[in-house]
C-alpha positions in Angstrom: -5.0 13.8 15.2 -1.9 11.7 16.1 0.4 11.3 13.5 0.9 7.7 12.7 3.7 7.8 11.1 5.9 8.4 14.5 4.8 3.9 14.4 6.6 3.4 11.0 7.8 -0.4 10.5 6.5 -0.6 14.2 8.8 -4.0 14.7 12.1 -5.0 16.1 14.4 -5.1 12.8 18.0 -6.6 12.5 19.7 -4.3 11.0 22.6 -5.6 10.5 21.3 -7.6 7.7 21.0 -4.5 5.4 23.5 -2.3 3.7 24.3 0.4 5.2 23.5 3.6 2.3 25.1 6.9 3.2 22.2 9.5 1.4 23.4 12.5 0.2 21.7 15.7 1.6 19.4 16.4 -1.8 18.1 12.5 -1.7 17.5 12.8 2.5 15.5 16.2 1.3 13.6 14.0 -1.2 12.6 11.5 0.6 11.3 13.9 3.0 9.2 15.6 0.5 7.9 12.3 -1.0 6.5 11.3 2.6 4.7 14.5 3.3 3.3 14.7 -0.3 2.2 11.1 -0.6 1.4 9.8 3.3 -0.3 7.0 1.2 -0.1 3.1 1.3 1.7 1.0 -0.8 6.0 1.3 -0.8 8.0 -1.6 -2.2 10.8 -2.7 0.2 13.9 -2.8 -1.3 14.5 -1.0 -4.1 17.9 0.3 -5.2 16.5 3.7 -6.4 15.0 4.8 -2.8 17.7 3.9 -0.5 15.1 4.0 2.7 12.5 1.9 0.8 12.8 -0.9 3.4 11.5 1.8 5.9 8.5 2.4 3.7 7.2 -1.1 3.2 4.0 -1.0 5.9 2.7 2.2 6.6 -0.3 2.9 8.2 -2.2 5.5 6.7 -3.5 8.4 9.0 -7.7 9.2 8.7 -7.4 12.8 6.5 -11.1 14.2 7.0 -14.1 13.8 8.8 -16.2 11.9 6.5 -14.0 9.5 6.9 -13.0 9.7 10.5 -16.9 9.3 11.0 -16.9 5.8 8.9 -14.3 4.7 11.5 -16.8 5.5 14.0 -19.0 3.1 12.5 -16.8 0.3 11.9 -17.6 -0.2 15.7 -20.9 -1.6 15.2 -20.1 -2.3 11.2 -17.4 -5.2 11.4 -19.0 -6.3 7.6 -18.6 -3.2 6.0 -15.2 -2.1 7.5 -13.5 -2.4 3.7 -15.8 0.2 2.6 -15.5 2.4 5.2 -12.0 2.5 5.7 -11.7 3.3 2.0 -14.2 6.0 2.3 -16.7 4.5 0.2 -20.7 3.8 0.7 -21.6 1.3 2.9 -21.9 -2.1 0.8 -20.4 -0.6 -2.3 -17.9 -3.4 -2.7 -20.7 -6.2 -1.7 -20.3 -8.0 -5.2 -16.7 -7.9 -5.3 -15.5 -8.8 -1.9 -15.9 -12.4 0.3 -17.1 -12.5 4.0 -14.4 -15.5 5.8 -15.3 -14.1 9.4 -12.2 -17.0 10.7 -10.0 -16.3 14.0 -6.7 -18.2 14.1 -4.9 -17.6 17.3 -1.1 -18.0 18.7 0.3 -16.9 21.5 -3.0 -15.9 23.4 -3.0 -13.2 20.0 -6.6 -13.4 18.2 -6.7 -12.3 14.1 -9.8 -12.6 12.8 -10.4 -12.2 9.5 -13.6 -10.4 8.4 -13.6 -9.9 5.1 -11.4 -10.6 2.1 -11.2 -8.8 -1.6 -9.4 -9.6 -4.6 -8.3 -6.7 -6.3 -6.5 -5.7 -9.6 -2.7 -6.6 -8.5 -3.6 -6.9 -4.8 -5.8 -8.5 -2.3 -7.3 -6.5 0.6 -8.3 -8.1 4.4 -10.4 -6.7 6.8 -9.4 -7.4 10.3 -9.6 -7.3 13.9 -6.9 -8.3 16.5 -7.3 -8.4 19.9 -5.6 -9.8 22.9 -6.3 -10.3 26.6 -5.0 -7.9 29.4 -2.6 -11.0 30.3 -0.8 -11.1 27.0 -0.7 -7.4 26.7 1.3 -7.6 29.9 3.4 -10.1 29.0 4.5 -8.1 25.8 5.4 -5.0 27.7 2.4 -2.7 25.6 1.9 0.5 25.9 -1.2 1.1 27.3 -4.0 1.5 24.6 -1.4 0.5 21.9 -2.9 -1.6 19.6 -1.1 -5.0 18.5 -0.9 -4.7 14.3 -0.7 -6.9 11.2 2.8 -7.9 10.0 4.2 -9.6 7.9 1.8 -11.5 5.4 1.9 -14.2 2.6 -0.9 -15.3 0.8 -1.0 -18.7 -1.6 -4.0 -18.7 -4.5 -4.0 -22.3 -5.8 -0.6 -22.9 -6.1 0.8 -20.0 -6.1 2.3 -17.9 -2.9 2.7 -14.1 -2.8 4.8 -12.1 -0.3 8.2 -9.7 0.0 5.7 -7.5 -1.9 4.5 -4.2 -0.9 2.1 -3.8 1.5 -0.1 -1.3 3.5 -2.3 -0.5 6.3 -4.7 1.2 7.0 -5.7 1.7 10.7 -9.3 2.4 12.2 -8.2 5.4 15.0 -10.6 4.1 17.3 -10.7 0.6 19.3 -13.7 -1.1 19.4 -16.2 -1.9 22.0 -14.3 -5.6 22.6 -10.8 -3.8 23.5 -9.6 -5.0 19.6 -8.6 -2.8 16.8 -9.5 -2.8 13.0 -7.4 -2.4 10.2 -7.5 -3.1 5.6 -4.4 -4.8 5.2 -3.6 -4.8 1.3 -0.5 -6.7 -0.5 1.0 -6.5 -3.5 0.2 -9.7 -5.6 2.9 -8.7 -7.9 6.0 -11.0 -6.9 4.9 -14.7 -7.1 6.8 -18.2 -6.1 5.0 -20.5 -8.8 7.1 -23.7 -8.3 6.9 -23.6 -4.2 10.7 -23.8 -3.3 10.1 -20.7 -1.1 12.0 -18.0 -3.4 9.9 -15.1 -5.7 10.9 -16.1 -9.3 8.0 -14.0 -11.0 8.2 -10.1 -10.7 5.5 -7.9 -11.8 2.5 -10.3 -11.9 -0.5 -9.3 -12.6 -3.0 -11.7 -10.4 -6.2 -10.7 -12.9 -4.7 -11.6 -16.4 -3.9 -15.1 -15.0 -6.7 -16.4 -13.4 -9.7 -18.5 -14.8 -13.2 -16.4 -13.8 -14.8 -19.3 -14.0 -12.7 -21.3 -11.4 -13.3 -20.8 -7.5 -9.2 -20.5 -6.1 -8.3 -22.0 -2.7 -7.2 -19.1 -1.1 -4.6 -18.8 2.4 -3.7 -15.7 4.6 -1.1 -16.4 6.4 0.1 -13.9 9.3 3.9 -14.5 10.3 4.4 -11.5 12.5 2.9 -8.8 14.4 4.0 -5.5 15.7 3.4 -3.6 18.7 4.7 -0.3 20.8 6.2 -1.1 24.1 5.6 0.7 27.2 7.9 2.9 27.9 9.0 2.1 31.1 9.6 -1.0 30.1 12.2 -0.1 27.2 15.3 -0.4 28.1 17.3 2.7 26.6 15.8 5.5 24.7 16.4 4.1 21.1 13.4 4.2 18.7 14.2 0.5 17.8 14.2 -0.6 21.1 10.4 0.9 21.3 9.0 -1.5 19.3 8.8 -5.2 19.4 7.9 -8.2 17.1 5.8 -11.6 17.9 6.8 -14.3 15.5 4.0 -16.8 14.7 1.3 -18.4 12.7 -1.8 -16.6 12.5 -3.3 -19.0 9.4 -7.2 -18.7 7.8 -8.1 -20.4 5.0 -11.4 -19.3 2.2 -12.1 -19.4 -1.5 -12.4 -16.8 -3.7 -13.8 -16.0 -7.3 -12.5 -13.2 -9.2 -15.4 -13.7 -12.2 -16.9 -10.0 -11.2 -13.7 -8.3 -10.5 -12.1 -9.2 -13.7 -15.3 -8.2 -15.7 -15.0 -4.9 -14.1 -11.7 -4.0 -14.5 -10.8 -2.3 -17.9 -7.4 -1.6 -19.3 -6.4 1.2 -21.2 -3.2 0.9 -23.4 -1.7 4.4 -23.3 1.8 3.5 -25.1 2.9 7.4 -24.5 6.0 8.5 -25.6 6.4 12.2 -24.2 10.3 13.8 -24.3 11.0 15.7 -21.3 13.7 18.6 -20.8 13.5 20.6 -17.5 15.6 21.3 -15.1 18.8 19.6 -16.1 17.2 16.6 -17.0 16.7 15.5 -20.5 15.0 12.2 -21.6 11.7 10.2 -22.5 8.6 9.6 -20.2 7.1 6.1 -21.6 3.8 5.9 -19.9 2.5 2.5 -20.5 -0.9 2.1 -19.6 -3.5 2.6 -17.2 -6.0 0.2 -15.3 -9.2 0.8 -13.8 -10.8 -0.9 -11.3 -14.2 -0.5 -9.0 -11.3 0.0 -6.1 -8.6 1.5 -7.7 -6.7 3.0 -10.9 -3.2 2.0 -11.7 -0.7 3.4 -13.9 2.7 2.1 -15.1 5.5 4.8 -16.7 8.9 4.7 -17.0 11.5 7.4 -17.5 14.7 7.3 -19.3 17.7 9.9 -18.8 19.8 10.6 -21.1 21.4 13.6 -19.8 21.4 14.6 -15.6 21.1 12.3 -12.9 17.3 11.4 -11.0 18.9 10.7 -8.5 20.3 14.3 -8.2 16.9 15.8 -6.7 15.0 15.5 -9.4 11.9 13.9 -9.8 10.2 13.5 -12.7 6.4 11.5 -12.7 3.1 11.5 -13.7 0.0 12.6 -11.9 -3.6 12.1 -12.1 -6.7 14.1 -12.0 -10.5 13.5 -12.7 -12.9 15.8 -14.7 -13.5 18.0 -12.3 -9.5 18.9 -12.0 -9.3 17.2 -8.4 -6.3 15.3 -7.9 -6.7 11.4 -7.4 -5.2 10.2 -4.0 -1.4 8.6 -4.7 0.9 6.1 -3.4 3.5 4.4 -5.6 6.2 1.9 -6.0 9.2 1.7 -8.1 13.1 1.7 -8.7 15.7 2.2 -10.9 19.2 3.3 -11.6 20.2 7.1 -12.0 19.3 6.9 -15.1 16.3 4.4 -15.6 13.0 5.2 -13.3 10.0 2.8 -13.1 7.2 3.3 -11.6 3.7 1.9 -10.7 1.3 4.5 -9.2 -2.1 3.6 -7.6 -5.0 6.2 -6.8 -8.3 5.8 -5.1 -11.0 4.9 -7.9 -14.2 7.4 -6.6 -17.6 6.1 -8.3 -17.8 9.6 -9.8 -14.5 9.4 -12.1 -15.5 10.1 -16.0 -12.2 11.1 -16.9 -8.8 10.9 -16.2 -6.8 13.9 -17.1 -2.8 12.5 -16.8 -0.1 15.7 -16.9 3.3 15.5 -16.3 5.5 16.7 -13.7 8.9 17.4 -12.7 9.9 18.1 -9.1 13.2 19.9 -8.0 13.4 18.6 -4.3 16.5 20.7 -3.9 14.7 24.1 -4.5 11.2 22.5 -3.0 9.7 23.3 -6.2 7.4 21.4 -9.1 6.5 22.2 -12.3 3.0 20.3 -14.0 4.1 19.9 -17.5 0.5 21.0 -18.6 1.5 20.9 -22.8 2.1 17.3 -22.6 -0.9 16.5 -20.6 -3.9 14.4 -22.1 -7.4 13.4 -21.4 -8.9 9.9 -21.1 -12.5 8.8 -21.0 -13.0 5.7 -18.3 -16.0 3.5 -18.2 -16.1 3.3 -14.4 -19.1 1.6 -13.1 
């Protein structure tokens, strides 16, 4: 299958408005590791501790098996049910949980409808379809059979807006019938502008713990940009920047939603860890907060603390998860730090089968491609998962 992330941050970018960060070679050898163990939604963009964070913000997330390349097949003639099937879950699963807006708002000749919406434990999930006419297309310069993807987003609940939050995409790897493509676009509800002057002053918001379940939110999804892949022969050098192009807009639909059913169903587990840690040069505590379970996902928030050796020095030091039957959870995370302050928050695909979560400790040495599961300090927890 083609490897999607050749289209990372598919969108023209002005680089000059970043800092330039020269990595040294045991952090460009990290971040290479992190992308081929992880290939999984769901990067922050600019965090100090991953100096290429910004290139990690929307990722789409390549199909990894053919269960669930078949339930792309479907979304074809399954439009509804494309949030379950792009997440690899039965068809209707998520029924209860998730709102059907079927609304187009076009700009530019450029159609986004949007099928379905979920609220989710620290995020909200879209199911959508954009399409285009063969003029547009054109017009653009695509490459042929290139799809034209979701961008930026920012999404207001009542009074509140969300964006410059993480974000991800998954990608259904085959068009549909109508010439559009399909996609689950999920963001970060996590950094909040609560007084409307346009700048995040809330960070690490949890959507869930401040809503009212018995109140029905106003809810808009508002689409500023899309990406797409130029033809090549219209390009005009070689440049991977110059391959890609951005359509600034307003691709606007408005709903409601009710997060009653997902709040009743998502259970938290204080963990309040405390687990010293000395491998590898690196000496310090692993604070692993708690954990939070949801019919979509599970969440986990940890924090290390150095207090000899740098983490920044190609070593890695995290937490990961498995179920009862010892298979690992599917990961993406988010996080920063300093070199001697990591925080993390880690997200893994919720399967309805999950009993127990087993959590065990690792640390990585990226320099020497090697990890060690820190299997003394792991620990078992039971999880009502419904």
């Amino acid at each position: 299958m083609k490897n999607q992330y050749d289209l990372l941050n598919g969108s023209s970018v002005d680089f000059d408005e970043y800092e330039e960060i020269e990595l040294t070679a045991s952090e460009k050898k990290r971040m290479k590791k992190r992308l081929k163990r992880e290939m999984k939604p769901a990067r922050k963009k600019a965090r100090p501790l991953i100096a290429a964070a910004v290139l990690l913000a929307v990722t789409p997330v390549m199909m990894q098996n053919e269960t669930v390349w078949a339930s792309a097949v479907r979304i074809s003639q399954q439009i509804g049910q494309q949030i379950e099937l792009l997440m690899n879950k039965p068809e209707g699963s998520l029924s209860s949980y998730k709102k059907t807006v079927n609304e187009t708002a076009t700009d530019q000749g450029i159609q986004v409808k949007v099928n379905e919406l979920m609220l989710d434990d620290g995020q909200v999930l879209l199911g959508l379809t954009i399409s285009a006419d063969e003029f547009r297309k054109t017009a653009l310069g695509l490459n042929r059979n290139t799809p034209i993807r979701p961008g930026e987003l920012r999404v207001k609940i009542g009074n509140m807006s969300f964006f410059d939050s993480a974000s991800s995409i998954r990608e259904e790897p085959i068009k549909n019938k109508d010439g559009s493509w399909s996609y689950l676009y999920a963001l970060k509800l996590t950094q909040a502008d609560t007084d409307g002057d346009g700048k995040i002053d809330v960070e690490g918001y949890n959507v869930l713990d401040h809503i009212d379940p018995n109140k029905n939110y106003q809810i808009s999804a508002q689409f500023t940009s899309l990406d797409f892949e130029k033809n090549p022969s219209q390009t005009k050098s070689g440049n991977y920047r110059d391959s890609y192009g951005e359509i600034k807009g307003n691709w606007t639909v408005h709903t409601s939603v009710n997060g009653s059913k997902i709040i009743a169903d998502t259970k938290v587990y204080p963990l309040n860890k405390e687990i010293p840690i000395n491998e590898k040069g690196i000496k310090g505590v692993l604070s692993i907060k708690e954990v939070r379970v949801s019919p979509v996902s599970i969440k986990l928030h940890y924090t290390f603390t150095s207090s000899t050796g740098s983490i920044r020095n190609g070593t890695n030091v995290g937490v990961k998860i498995k179920d009862q039957n010892g298979r690992d959870l599917s990961e993406s995370g988010s996080g920063g730090g300093t070199d001697r302050v990591l925080e993390m928050d880690e997200e893994y695909r919720n399967d309805k089968g999950v009993v127990m979560l087993r959590f065990v400790p690792y640390v990585s040495d990226y320099e020497n491609d090697s990890s060690k599961d820190l299997t003394s300090d792991a620990f078992n927890l039971k999880v009502n998962n419904k």
